[in-house]
């Protein structure tokens, strides 16, 4: 059996009919791995995107919860750090003039009400008191004298009455004598023509008549003088009675005036010793030993630490729901946030800080810019906190008012 040379032909024909695949057209393990990696990447991206969206949603929920909690807890409060401690400082002034003899306190000293702060030389006040007491004694003696004068004037009136009666009797006697002399003169004048009497007797009778007439005039003058004396005594008695009527030595006007001067002198002497008007801390001492002071001179100040308050300057937009009586919580820069002070809103200022500024703002201009104004709100501090943590005037505070409190 021989080999057929065409035995390989079918293979060639088959080869021609069915072309062989190339290496590029046949999928490899690398391509499959790449496709699988891309699919895995897409899954991971989707998973990561889902996680990010979930985290973002959680953050939004947390923010909403925080806002809700903040609105519930802090939405009913207003706060400002523009607040300062204040007090009704007592100004200690001199009420009398004189030279300062002693000053017994210095700045920062704690003082109690009634404690001696300074002493003014009391010698001038002692002299003034002695003079006032002497004037009082004089007024009392003058009242006693006026009382005695009433008795004396009554006696003078009685004496004047007797003098008047005596003068009236003398006038009557003079009138009788005049009438007798007139009769004698008339009779002699009738007889002179008959020559029964001499001219000498007529002259004597005429002289007797003239004398009687003069005596009558003298008697009438004496009567008028006695009556004038009585009227003068009665007027003096009336004037004297007007001064002392309804009064005694203790209630007489002149005595009361003298007593008032004595009281004033005693008060001036008392005021030479200057005492503290209240409990507090000495500040702004302006007086020195040897200095001569006048009434009204400012010597020093006393700050009542137990009665201090806080003026919190809130924005006008924060005050809609703020009312007197609401509770407040405060912290001080001095003690930090660990120490809280409690207080109560007691009032609002009559105007904003800008309205009462030394140079008020002028807004009536073309370049006006609106600025939020602040209104001082006064907060009274509880004394318990102040006893434990004392404050000083001018310290900075942080104030929070609870709008739900009453």
mmCIF file of N, CA, C and O in Angstrom, residues 148-242:
data_model
loop_
_atom_site.group_PDB
_atom_site.id
_atom_site.type_symbol
_atom_site.label_atom_id
_atom_site.label_comp_id
_atom_site.label_asym_id
_atom_site.label_seq_id
_atom_site.Cartn_x
_atom_site.Cartn_y
_atom_site.Cartn_z
ATOM 1 N N UNK A 148 -42.597 140.402 134.102
ATOM 2 C CA UNK A 148 -42.559 141.335 135.240
ATOM 3 C C UNK A 148 -43.023 142.718 134.823
ATOM 4 O O UNK A 148 -43.647 143.438 135.620
ATOM 5 N N UNK A 149 -42.741 143.121 133.572
ATOM 6 C CA UNK A 149 -43.169 144.434 133.102
ATOM 7 C C UNK A 149 -44.684 144.569 133.097
ATOM 8 O O UNK A 149 -45.225 145.661 133.301
ATOM 9 N N UNK A 150 -45.365 143.473 132.869
ATOM 10 C CA UNK A 150 -46.829 143.537 132.882
ATOM 11 C C UNK A 150 -47.331 143.951 134.253
ATOM 12 O O UNK A 150 -48.219 144.802 134.384
ATOM 13 N N UNK A 151 -46.757 143.387 135.281
ATOM 14 C CA UNK A 151 -47.150 143.779 136.641
ATOM 15 C C UNK A 151 -46.788 145.228 136.901
ATOM 16 O O UNK A 151 -47.576 145.995 137.497
ATOM 17 N N UNK A 152 -45.599 145.632 136.442
ATOM 18 C CA UNK A 152 -45.177 147.020 136.654
ATOM 19 C C UNK A 152 -46.083 147.994 135.912
ATOM 20 O O UNK A 152 -46.466 149.046 136.441
ATOM 21 N N UNK A 153 -46.456 147.632 134.673
ATOM 22 C CA UNK A 153 -47.332 148.515 133.907
ATOM 23 C C UNK A 153 -48.729 148.588 134.503
ATOM 24 O O UNK A 153 -49.378 149.641 134.476
ATOM 25 N N UNK A 154 -49.195 147.471 135.049
ATOM 26 C CA UNK A 154 -50.483 147.501 135.745
ATOM 27 C C UNK A 154 -50.422 148.456 136.935
ATOM 28 O O UNK A 154 -51.365 149.218 137.184
ATOM 29 N N UNK A 155 -49.303 148.406 137.650
ATOM 30 C CA UNK A 155 -49.139 149.320 138.785
ATOM 31 C C UNK A 155 -49.096 150.766 138.303
ATOM 32 O O UNK A 155 -49.675 151.666 138.938
ATOM 33 N N UNK A 156 -48.393 150.993 137.189
ATOM 34 C CA UNK A 156 -48.338 152.352 136.655
ATOM 35 C C UNK A 156 -49.721 152.861 136.269
ATOM 36 O O UNK A 156 -50.043 154.041 136.451
ATOM 37 N N UNK A 157 -50.526 151.966 135.729
ATOM 38 C CA UNK A 157 -51.889 152.378 135.363
ATOM 39 C C UNK A 157 -52.686 152.764 136.614
ATOM 40 O O UNK A 157 -53.420 153.772 136.626
ATOM 41 N N UNK A 158 -52.514 151.963 137.671
ATOM 42 C CA UNK A 158 -53.218 152.290 138.912
ATOM 43 C C UNK A 158 -52.745 153.629 139.470
ATOM 44 O O UNK A 158 -53.557 154.460 139.927
ATOM 45 N N UNK A 159 -51.429 153.841 139.434
ATOM 46 C CA UNK A 159 -50.888 155.119 139.911
ATOM 47 C C UNK A 159 -51.402 156.254 139.046
ATOM 48 O O UNK A 159 -51.738 157.354 139.534
ATOM 49 N N UNK A 160 -51.450 156.011 137.720
ATOM 50 C CA UNK A 160 -51.944 157.044 136.816
ATOM 51 C C UNK A 160 -53.401 157.379 137.120
ATOM 52 O O UNK A 160 -53.816 158.552 137.042
ATOM 53 N N UNK A 161 -54.164 156.375 137.471
ATOM 54 C CA UNK A 161 -55.567 156.643 137.834
ATOM 55 C C UNK A 161 -55.649 157.552 139.067
ATOM 56 O O UNK A 161 -56.472 158.479 139.118
ATOM 57 N N UNK A 162 -54.781 157.260 140.044
ATOM 58 C CA UNK A 162 -54.768 158.122 141.243
ATOM 59 C C UNK A 162 -54.325 159.533 140.880
ATOM 60 O O UNK A 162 -54.890 160.519 141.386
ATOM 61 N N UNK A 163 -53.319 159.629 140.002
ATOM 62 C CA UNK A 163 -52.854 160.958 139.589
ATOM 63 C C UNK A 163 -53.953 161.710 138.856
ATOM 64 O O UNK A 163 -54.109 162.947 139.021
ATOM 65 N N UNK A 164 -54.698 160.980 138.053
ATOM 66 C CA UNK A 164 -55.789 161.637 137.326
ATOM 67 C C UNK A 164 -56.850 162.155 138.300
ATOM 68 O O UNK A 164 -57.359 163.281 138.152
ATOM 69 N N UNK A 165 -57.182 161.333 139.261
ATOM 70 C CA UNK A 165 -58.167 161.777 140.244
ATOM 71 C C UNK A 165 -57.670 162.998 141.012
ATOM 72 O O UNK A 165 -58.428 163.951 141.259
ATOM 73 N N UNK A 166 -56.382 162.964 141.369
ATOM 74 C CA UNK A 166 -55.817 164.116 142.072
ATOM 75 C C UNK A 166 -55.838 165.353 141.203
ATOM 76 O O UNK A 166 -56.171 166.469 141.641
ATOM 77 N N UNK A 167 -55.482 165.160 139.902
ATOM 78 C CA UNK A 167 -55.481 166.288 138.974
ATOM 79 C C UNK A 167 -56.882 166.816 138.757
ATOM 80 O O UNK A 167 -57.106 168.031 138.633
ATOM 81 N N UNK A 168 -57.848 165.917 138.695
ATOM 82 C CA UNK A 168 -59.227 166.358 138.530
ATOM 83 C C UNK A 168 -59.680 167.175 139.748
ATOM 84 O O UNK A 168 -60.401 168.184 139.607
ATOM 85 N N UNK A 169 -59.244 166.728 140.930
ATOM 86 C CA UNK A 169 -59.596 167.498 142.131
ATOM 87 C C UNK A 169 -58.955 168.877 142.105
ATOM 88 O O UNK A 169 -59.580 169.894 142.490
ATOM 89 N N UNK A 170 -57.718 168.919 141.670
ATOM 90 C CA UNK A 170 -57.041 170.215 141.578
ATOM 91 C C UNK A 170 -57.723 171.110 140.549
ATOM 92 O O UNK A 170 -57.835 172.343 140.754
ATOM 93 N N UNK A 171 -58.174 170.526 139.461
ATOM 94 C CA UNK A 171 -58.885 171.319 138.463
ATOM 95 C C UNK A 171 -60.184 171.860 139.052
ATOM 96 O O UNK A 171 -60.549 173.043 138.850
ATOM 97 N N UNK A 172 -60.881 171.025 139.763
ATOM 98 C CA UNK A 172 -62.134 171.472 140.387
ATOM 99 C C UNK A 172 -61.878 172.591 141.391
ATOM 100 O O UNK A 172 -62.623 173.593 141.451
ATOM 101 N N UNK A 173 -60.803 172.400 142.208
ATOM 102 C CA UNK A 173 -60.465 173.430 143.189
ATOM 103 C C UNK A 173 -60.072 174.727 142.495
ATOM 104 O O UNK A 173 -60.484 175.831 142.903
ATOM 105 N N UNK A 174 -59.321 174.618 141.429
ATOM 106 C CA UNK A 174 -58.911 175.807 140.692
ATOM 107 C C UNK A 174 -60.110 176.486 140.047
ATOM 108 O O UNK A 174 -60.181 177.732 139.962
ATOM 109 N N UNK A 175 -61.047 175.695 139.600
ATOM 110 C CA UNK A 175 -62.245 176.251 139.000
ATOM 111 C C UNK A 175 -63.060 177.036 140.032
ATOM 112 O O UNK A 175 -63.554 178.132 139.741
ATOM 113 N N UNK A 176 -63.142 176.484 141.237
ATOM 114 C CA UNK A 176 -63.870 177.177 142.324
ATOM 115 C C UNK A 176 -63.158 178.482 142.662
ATOM 116 O O UNK A 176 -63.798 179.548 142.845
ATOM 117 N N UNK A 177 -61.837 178.381 142.773
ATOM 118 C CA UNK A 177 -61.070 179.591 143.107
ATOM 119 C C UNK A 177 -61.229 180.646 142.013
ATOM 120 O O UNK A 177 -61.303 181.860 142.296
ATOM 121 N N UNK A 178 -61.256 180.180 140.776
ATOM 122 C CA UNK A 178 -61.427 181.130 139.682
ATOM 123 C C UNK A 178 -62.807 181.797 139.742
ATOM 124 O O UNK A 178 -62.943 183.010 139.530
ATOM 125 N N UNK A 179 -63.810 181.004 140.015
ATOM 126 C CA UNK A 179 -65.156 181.568 140.108
ATOM 127 C C UNK A 179 -65.251 182.571 141.248
ATOM 128 O O UNK A 179 -65.892 183.636 141.111
ATOM 129 N N UNK A 180 -64.619 182.259 142.385
ATOM 130 C CA UNK A 180 -64.642 183.187 143.522
ATOM 131 C C UNK A 180 -63.917 184.489 143.159
ATOM 132 O O UNK A 180 -64.393 185.606 143.483
ATOM 133 N N UNK A 181 -62.773 184.343 142.517
ATOM 134 C CA UNK A 181 -62.016 185.534 142.118
ATOM 135 C C UNK A 181 -62.801 186.353 141.106
ATOM 136 O O UNK A 181 -62.747 187.598 141.126
ATOM 137 N N UNK A 182 -63.544 185.674 140.242
ATOM 138 C CA UNK A 182 -64.349 186.363 139.262
ATOM 139 C C UNK A 182 -65.456 187.183 139.944
ATOM 140 O O UNK A 182 -65.716 188.349 139.581
ATOM 141 N N UNK A 183 -66.055 186.579 140.947
ATOM 142 C CA UNK A 183 -67.117 187.287 141.676
ATOM 143 C C UNK A 183 -66.558 188.511 142.392
ATOM 144 O O UNK A 183 -67.125 189.608 142.345
ATOM 145 N N UNK A 184 -65.434 188.323 143.062
ATOM 146 C CA UNK A 184 -64.814 189.431 143.785
ATOM 147 C C UNK A 184 -64.428 190.552 142.819
ATOM 148 O O UNK A 184 -64.605 191.748 143.124
ATOM 149 N N UNK A 185 -63.882 190.151 141.672
ATOM 150 C CA UNK A 185 -63.472 191.160 140.700
ATOM 151 C C UNK A 185 -64.675 191.923 140.161
ATOM 152 O O UNK A 185 -64.656 193.163 140.030
ATOM 153 N N UNK A 186 -65.752 191.233 139.875
ATOM 154 C CA UNK A 186 -66.951 191.873 139.351
ATOM 155 C C UNK A 186 -67.549 192.865 140.385
ATOM 156 O O UNK A 186 -67.983 193.970 140.028
ATOM 157 N N UNK A 187 -67.568 192.450 141.607
ATOM 158 C CA UNK A 187 -68.135 193.315 142.651
ATOM 159 C C UNK A 187 -67.300 194.571 142.795
ATOM 160 O O UNK A 187 -67.838 195.684 142.927
ATOM 161 N N UNK A 188 -66.023 194.458 142.796
ATOM 162 C CA UNK A 188 -65.173 195.628 142.965
ATOM 163 C C UNK A 188 -65.243 196.547 141.740
ATOM 164 O O UNK A 188 -65.124 197.758 141.857
ATOM 165 N N UNK A 189 -65.398 195.908 140.589
ATOM 166 C CA UNK A 189 -65.527 196.738 139.393
ATOM 167 C C UNK A 189 -66.825 197.570 139.454
ATOM 168 O O UNK A 189 -66.865 198.696 138.958
ATOM 169 N N UNK A 190 -67.852 197.011 140.063
ATOM 170 C CA UNK A 190 -69.100 197.764 140.206
ATOM 171 C C UNK A 190 -68.977 198.902 141.238
ATOM 172 O O UNK A 190 -69.623 199.940 141.116
ATOM 173 N N UNK A 191 -68.170 198.686 142.267
ATOM 174 C CA UNK A 191 -68.032 199.687 143.333
ATOM 175 C C UNK A 191 -67.002 200.757 143.005
ATOM 176 O O UNK A 191 -66.935 201.788 143.684
ATOM 177 N N UNK A 192 -66.172 200.547 142.016
ATOM 178 C CA UNK A 192 -65.123 201.497 141.745
ATOM 179 C C UNK A 192 -65.701 202.834 141.268
ATOM 180 O O UNK A 192 -65.147 203.897 141.518
ATOM 181 N N UNK A 193 -66.863 202.760 140.621
ATOM 182 C CA UNK A 193 -67.457 204.002 140.128
ATOM 183 C C UNK A 193 -68.029 204.887 141.251
ATOM 184 O O UNK A 193 -68.037 206.107 141.169
ATOM 185 N N UNK A 194 -68.446 204.244 142.321
ATOM 186 C CA UNK A 194 -69.023 205.000 143.442
ATOM 187 C C UNK A 194 -67.965 205.491 144.417
ATOM 188 O O UNK A 194 -68.262 206.204 145.364
ATOM 189 N N UNK A 195 -66.740 205.021 144.216
ATOM 190 C CA UNK A 195 -65.653 205.419 145.099
ATOM 191 C C UNK A 195 -65.644 204.676 146.403
ATOM 192 O O UNK A 195 -64.971 205.067 147.343
ATOM 193 N N UNK A 196 -66.399 203.531 146.449
ATOM 194 C CA UNK A 196 -66.450 202.776 147.702
ATOM 195 C C UNK A 196 -65.156 202.021 147.939
ATOM 196 O O UNK A 196 -64.823 201.714 149.092
ATOM 197 N N UNK A 197 -64.441 201.707 146.862
ATOM 198 C CA UNK A 197 -63.165 200.993 147.011
ATOM 199 C C UNK A 197 -62.113 201.754 146.275
ATOM 200 O O UNK A 197 -62.388 202.545 145.361
ATOM 201 N N UNK A 198 -60.922 201.471 146.629
ATOM 202 C CA UNK A 198 -59.797 202.143 145.981
ATOM 203 C C UNK A 198 -59.360 201.354 144.750
ATOM 204 O O UNK A 198 -59.698 200.166 144.567
ATOM 205 N N UNK A 199 -58.611 202.035 143.917
ATOM 206 C CA UNK A 199 -58.065 201.362 142.738
ATOM 207 C C UNK A 199 -57.095 200.246 143.119
ATOM 208 O O UNK A 199 -56.958 199.244 142.409
ATOM 209 N N UNK A 200 -56.468 200.417 144.257
ATOM 210 C CA UNK A 200 -55.523 199.375 144.714
ATOM 211 C C UNK A 200 -56.261 198.084 144.982
ATOM 212 O O UNK A 200 -55.789 196.990 144.643
ATOM 213 N N UNK A 201 -57.447 198.172 145.608
ATOM 214 C CA UNK A 201 -58.221 196.955 145.894
ATOM 215 C C UNK A 201 -58.683 196.314 144.580
ATOM 216 O O UNK A 201 -58.722 195.076 144.458
ATOM 217 N N UNK A 202 -59.038 197.185 143.610
ATOM 218 C CA UNK A 202 -59.443 196.635 142.323
ATOM 219 C C UNK A 202 -58.296 195.902 141.654
ATOM 220 O O UNK A 202 -58.468 194.803 141.097
ATOM 221 N N UNK A 203 -57.117 196.538 141.753
ATOM 222 C CA UNK A 203 -55.934 195.882 141.157
ATOM 223 C C UNK A 203 -55.649 194.550 141.852
ATOM 224 O O UNK A 203 -55.313 193.548 141.210
ATOM 225 N N UNK A 204 -55.764 194.517 143.153
ATOM 226 C CA UNK A 204 -55.519 193.274 143.905
ATOM 227 C C UNK A 204 -56.527 192.207 143.512
ATOM 228 O O UNK A 204 -56.184 191.021 143.343
ATOM 229 N N UNK A 205 -57.772 192.626 143.348
ATOM 230 C CA UNK A 205 -58.797 191.657 142.964
ATOM 231 C C UNK A 205 -58.556 191.117 141.552
ATOM 232 O O UNK A 205 -58.744 189.918 141.271
ATOM 233 N N UNK A 206 -58.079 192.040 140.669
ATOM 234 C CA UNK A 206 -57.773 191.617 139.304
ATOM 235 C C UNK A 206 -56.625 190.620 139.299
ATOM 236 O O UNK A 206 -56.657 189.607 138.583
ATOM 237 N N UNK A 207 -55.625 190.879 140.133
ATOM 238 C CA UNK A 207 -54.474 189.949 140.227
ATOM 239 C C UNK A 207 -54.906 188.593 140.767
ATOM 240 O O UNK A 207 -54.447 187.522 140.311
ATOM 241 N N UNK A 208 -55.796 188.622 141.744
ATOM 242 C CA UNK A 208 -56.275 187.347 142.309
ATOM 243 C C UNK A 208 -57.028 186.542 141.255
ATOM 244 O O UNK A 208 -56.910 185.308 141.179
ATOM 245 N N UNK A 209 -57.786 187.246 140.420
ATOM 246 C CA UNK A 209 -58.526 186.555 139.360
ATOM 247 C C UNK A 209 -57.557 185.938 138.353
ATOM 248 O O UNK A 209 -57.709 184.783 137.928
ATOM 249 N N UNK A 210 -56.561 186.710 137.965
ATOM 250 C CA UNK A 210 -55.576 186.198 137.016
ATOM 251 C C UNK A 210 -54.840 184.989 137.571
ATOM 252 O O UNK A 210 -54.554 184.023 136.856
ATOM 253 N N UNK A 211 -54.530 185.060 138.855
ATOM 254 C CA UNK A 211 -53.841 183.928 139.495
ATOM 255 C C UNK A 211 -54.733 182.698 139.511
ATOM 256 O O UNK A 211 -54.281 181.569 139.247
ATOM 257 N N UNK A 212 -55.997 182.913 139.810
ATOM 258 C CA UNK A 212 -56.930 181.782 139.835
ATOM 259 C C UNK A 212 -57.073 181.167 138.440
ATOM 260 O O UNK A 212 -57.162 179.934 138.279
ATOM 261 N N UNK A 213 -57.075 182.032 137.434
ATOM 262 C CA UNK A 213 -57.169 181.547 136.056
ATOM 263 C C UNK A 213 -55.930 180.726 135.688
ATOM 264 O O UNK A 213 -56.028 179.654 135.069
ATOM 265 N N UNK A 214 -54.785 181.223 136.071
ATOM 266 C CA UNK A 214 -53.535 180.492 135.802
ATOM 267 C C UNK A 214 -53.506 179.168 136.547
ATOM 268 O O UNK A 214 -53.075 178.134 136.008
ATOM 269 N N UNK A 215 -53.939 179.171 137.783
ATOM 270 C CA UNK A 215 -53.968 177.909 138.556
ATOM 271 C C UNK A 215 -54.899 176.891 137.922
ATOM 272 O O UNK A 215 -54.610 175.683 137.910
ATOM 273 N N UNK A 216 -56.013 177.385 137.372
ATOM 274 C CA UNK A 216 -56.929 176.465 136.699
ATOM 275 C C UNK A 216 -56.262 175.847 135.464
ATOM 276 O O UNK A 216 -56.392 174.639 135.206
ATOM 277 N N UNK A 217 -55.557 176.687 134.705
ATOM 278 C CA UNK A 217 -54.857 176.159 133.517
ATOM 279 C C UNK A 217 -53.795 175.130 133.897
ATOM 280 O O UNK A 217 -53.622 174.111 133.230
ATOM 281 N N UNK A 218 -53.067 175.424 134.989
ATOM 282 C CA UNK A 218 -52.048 174.473 135.465
ATOM 283 C C UNK A 218 -52.690 173.170 135.897
ATOM 284 O O UNK A 218 -52.192 172.068 135.616
ATOM 285 N N UNK A 219 -53.813 173.276 136.581
ATOM 286 C CA UNK A 219 -54.505 172.066 137.040
ATOM 287 C C UNK A 219 -54.987 171.243 135.848
ATOM 288 O O UNK A 219 -54.899 170.000 135.851
ATOM 289 N N UNK A 220 -55.527 171.923 134.825
ATOM 290 C CA UNK A 220 -55.971 171.199 133.635
ATOM 291 C C UNK A 220 -54.786 170.539 132.919
ATOM 292 O O UNK A 220 -54.902 169.413 132.404
ATOM 293 N N UNK A 221 -53.649 171.242 132.875
ATOM 294 C CA UNK A 221 -52.457 170.642 132.262
ATOM 295 C C UNK A 221 -51.993 169.427 133.045
ATOM 296 O O UNK A 221 -51.577 168.406 132.466
ATOM 297 N N UNK A 222 -52.047 169.511 134.355
ATOM 298 C CA UNK A 222 -51.681 168.361 135.178
ATOM 299 C C UNK A 222 -52.614 167.187 134.944
ATOM 300 O O UNK A 222 -52.189 166.018 134.904
ATOM 301 N N UNK A 223 -53.918 167.489 134.789
ATOM 302 C CA UNK A 223 -54.879 166.429 134.495
ATOM 303 C C UNK A 223 -54.587 165.784 133.144
ATOM 304 O O UNK A 223 -54.602 164.547 132.996
ATOM 305 N N UNK A 224 -54.305 166.599 132.138
ATOM 306 C CA UNK A 224 -53.993 166.061 130.812
ATOM 307 C C UNK A 224 -52.732 165.207 130.845
ATOM 308 O O UNK A 224 -52.639 164.149 130.205
ATOM 309 N N UNK A 225 -51.728 165.634 131.595
ATOM 310 C CA UNK A 225 -50.487 164.869 131.724
ATOM 311 C C UNK A 225 -50.743 163.529 132.406
ATOM 312 O O UNK A 225 -50.203 162.501 131.982
ATOM 313 N N UNK A 226 -51.548 163.533 133.443
ATOM 314 C CA UNK A 226 -51.866 162.286 134.138
ATOM 315 C C UNK A 226 -52.616 161.339 133.213
ATOM 316 O O UNK A 226 -52.382 160.114 133.204
ATOM 317 N N UNK A 227 -53.539 161.888 132.418
ATOM 318 C CA UNK A 227 -54.272 161.051 131.474
ATOM 319 C C UNK A 227 -53.342 160.487 130.387
ATOM 320 O O UNK A 227 -53.483 159.337 129.974
ATOM 321 N N UNK A 228 -52.396 161.295 129.941
ATOM 322 C CA UNK A 228 -51.431 160.818 128.933
ATOM 323 C C UNK A 228 -50.564 159.695 129.495
ATOM 324 O O UNK A 228 -50.275 158.705 128.806
ATOM 325 N N UNK A 229 -50.153 159.863 130.745
ATOM 326 C CA UNK A 229 -49.349 158.809 131.376
ATOM 327 C C UNK A 229 -50.129 157.509 131.466
ATOM 328 O O UNK A 229 -49.587 156.421 131.253
ATOM 329 N N UNK A 230 -51.409 157.632 131.806
ATOM 330 C CA UNK A 230 -52.203 156.413 131.900
ATOM 331 C C UNK A 230 -52.343 155.755 130.524
ATOM 332 O O UNK A 230 -52.249 154.523 130.388
ATOM 333 N N UNK A 231 -52.572 156.568 129.474
ATOM 334 C CA UNK A 231 -52.683 156.004 128.136
ATOM 335 C C UNK A 231 -51.375 155.337 127.712
ATOM 336 O O UNK A 231 -51.373 154.262 127.081
ATOM 337 N N UNK A 232 -50.251 155.959 128.028
ATOM 338 C CA UNK A 232 -48.954 155.361 127.693
ATOM 339 C C UNK A 232 -48.760 154.049 128.425
ATOM 340 O O UNK A 232 -48.280 153.052 127.850
ATOM 341 N N UNK A 233 -49.124 154.029 129.691
ATOM 342 C CA UNK A 233 -48.998 152.797 130.470
ATOM 343 C C UNK A 233 -49.915 151.708 129.919
ATOM 344 O O UNK A 233 -49.537 150.528 129.838
ATOM 345 N N UNK A 234 -51.119 152.096 129.512
ATOM 346 C CA UNK A 234 -52.043 151.118 128.946
ATOM 347 C C UNK A 234 -51.516 150.576 127.621
ATOM 348 O O UNK A 234 -51.629 149.378 127.327
ATOM 349 N N UNK A 235 -50.926 151.460 126.770
ATOM 350 C CA UNK A 235 -50.358 151.009 125.482
ATOM 351 C C UNK A 235 -49.183 150.062 125.698
ATOM 352 O O UNK A 235 -49.062 149.024 125.035
ATOM 353 N N UNK A 236 -48.309 150.415 126.637
ATOM 354 C CA UNK A 236 -47.167 149.548 126.945
ATOM 355 C C UNK A 236 -47.639 148.205 127.487
ATOM 356 O O UNK A 236 -47.069 147.157 127.156
ATOM 357 N N UNK A 237 -48.675 148.258 128.309
ATOM 358 C CA UNK A 237 -49.206 147.007 128.847
ATOM 359 C C UNK A 237 -49.787 146.143 127.737
ATOM 360 O O UNK A 237 -49.568 144.925 127.699
ATOM 361 N N UNK A 238 -50.524 146.768 126.810
ATOM 362 C CA UNK A 238 -51.100 146.008 125.696
ATOM 363 C C UNK A 238 -50.008 145.389 124.829
ATOM 364 O O UNK A 238 -50.097 144.229 124.409
ATOM 365 N N UNK A 239 -48.959 146.187 124.525
ATOM 366 C CA UNK A 239 -47.855 145.661 123.714
ATOM 367 C C UNK A 239 -47.138 144.536 124.432
ATOM 368 O O UNK A 239 -46.775 143.515 123.822
ATOM 369 N N UNK A 240 -46.940 144.691 125.701
ATOM 370 C CA UNK A 240 -46.249 143.665 126.470
ATOM 371 C C UNK A 240 -47.083 142.396 126.566
ATOM 372 O O UNK A 240 -46.568 141.281 126.466
ATOM 373 N N UNK A 241 -48.397 142.595 126.747
ATOM 374 C CA UNK A 241 -49.278 141.432 126.824
ATOM 375 C C UNK A 241 -49.328 140.693 125.488
ATOM 376 O O UNK A 241 -49.452 139.462 125.452
ATOM 377 N N UNK A 242 -49.235 141.460 124.378
ATOM 378 C CA UNK A 242 -49.231 140.808 123.068
ATOM 379 C C UNK A 242 -48.013 139.909 122.888
ATOM 380 O O UNK A 242 -48.077 138.882 122.195
#
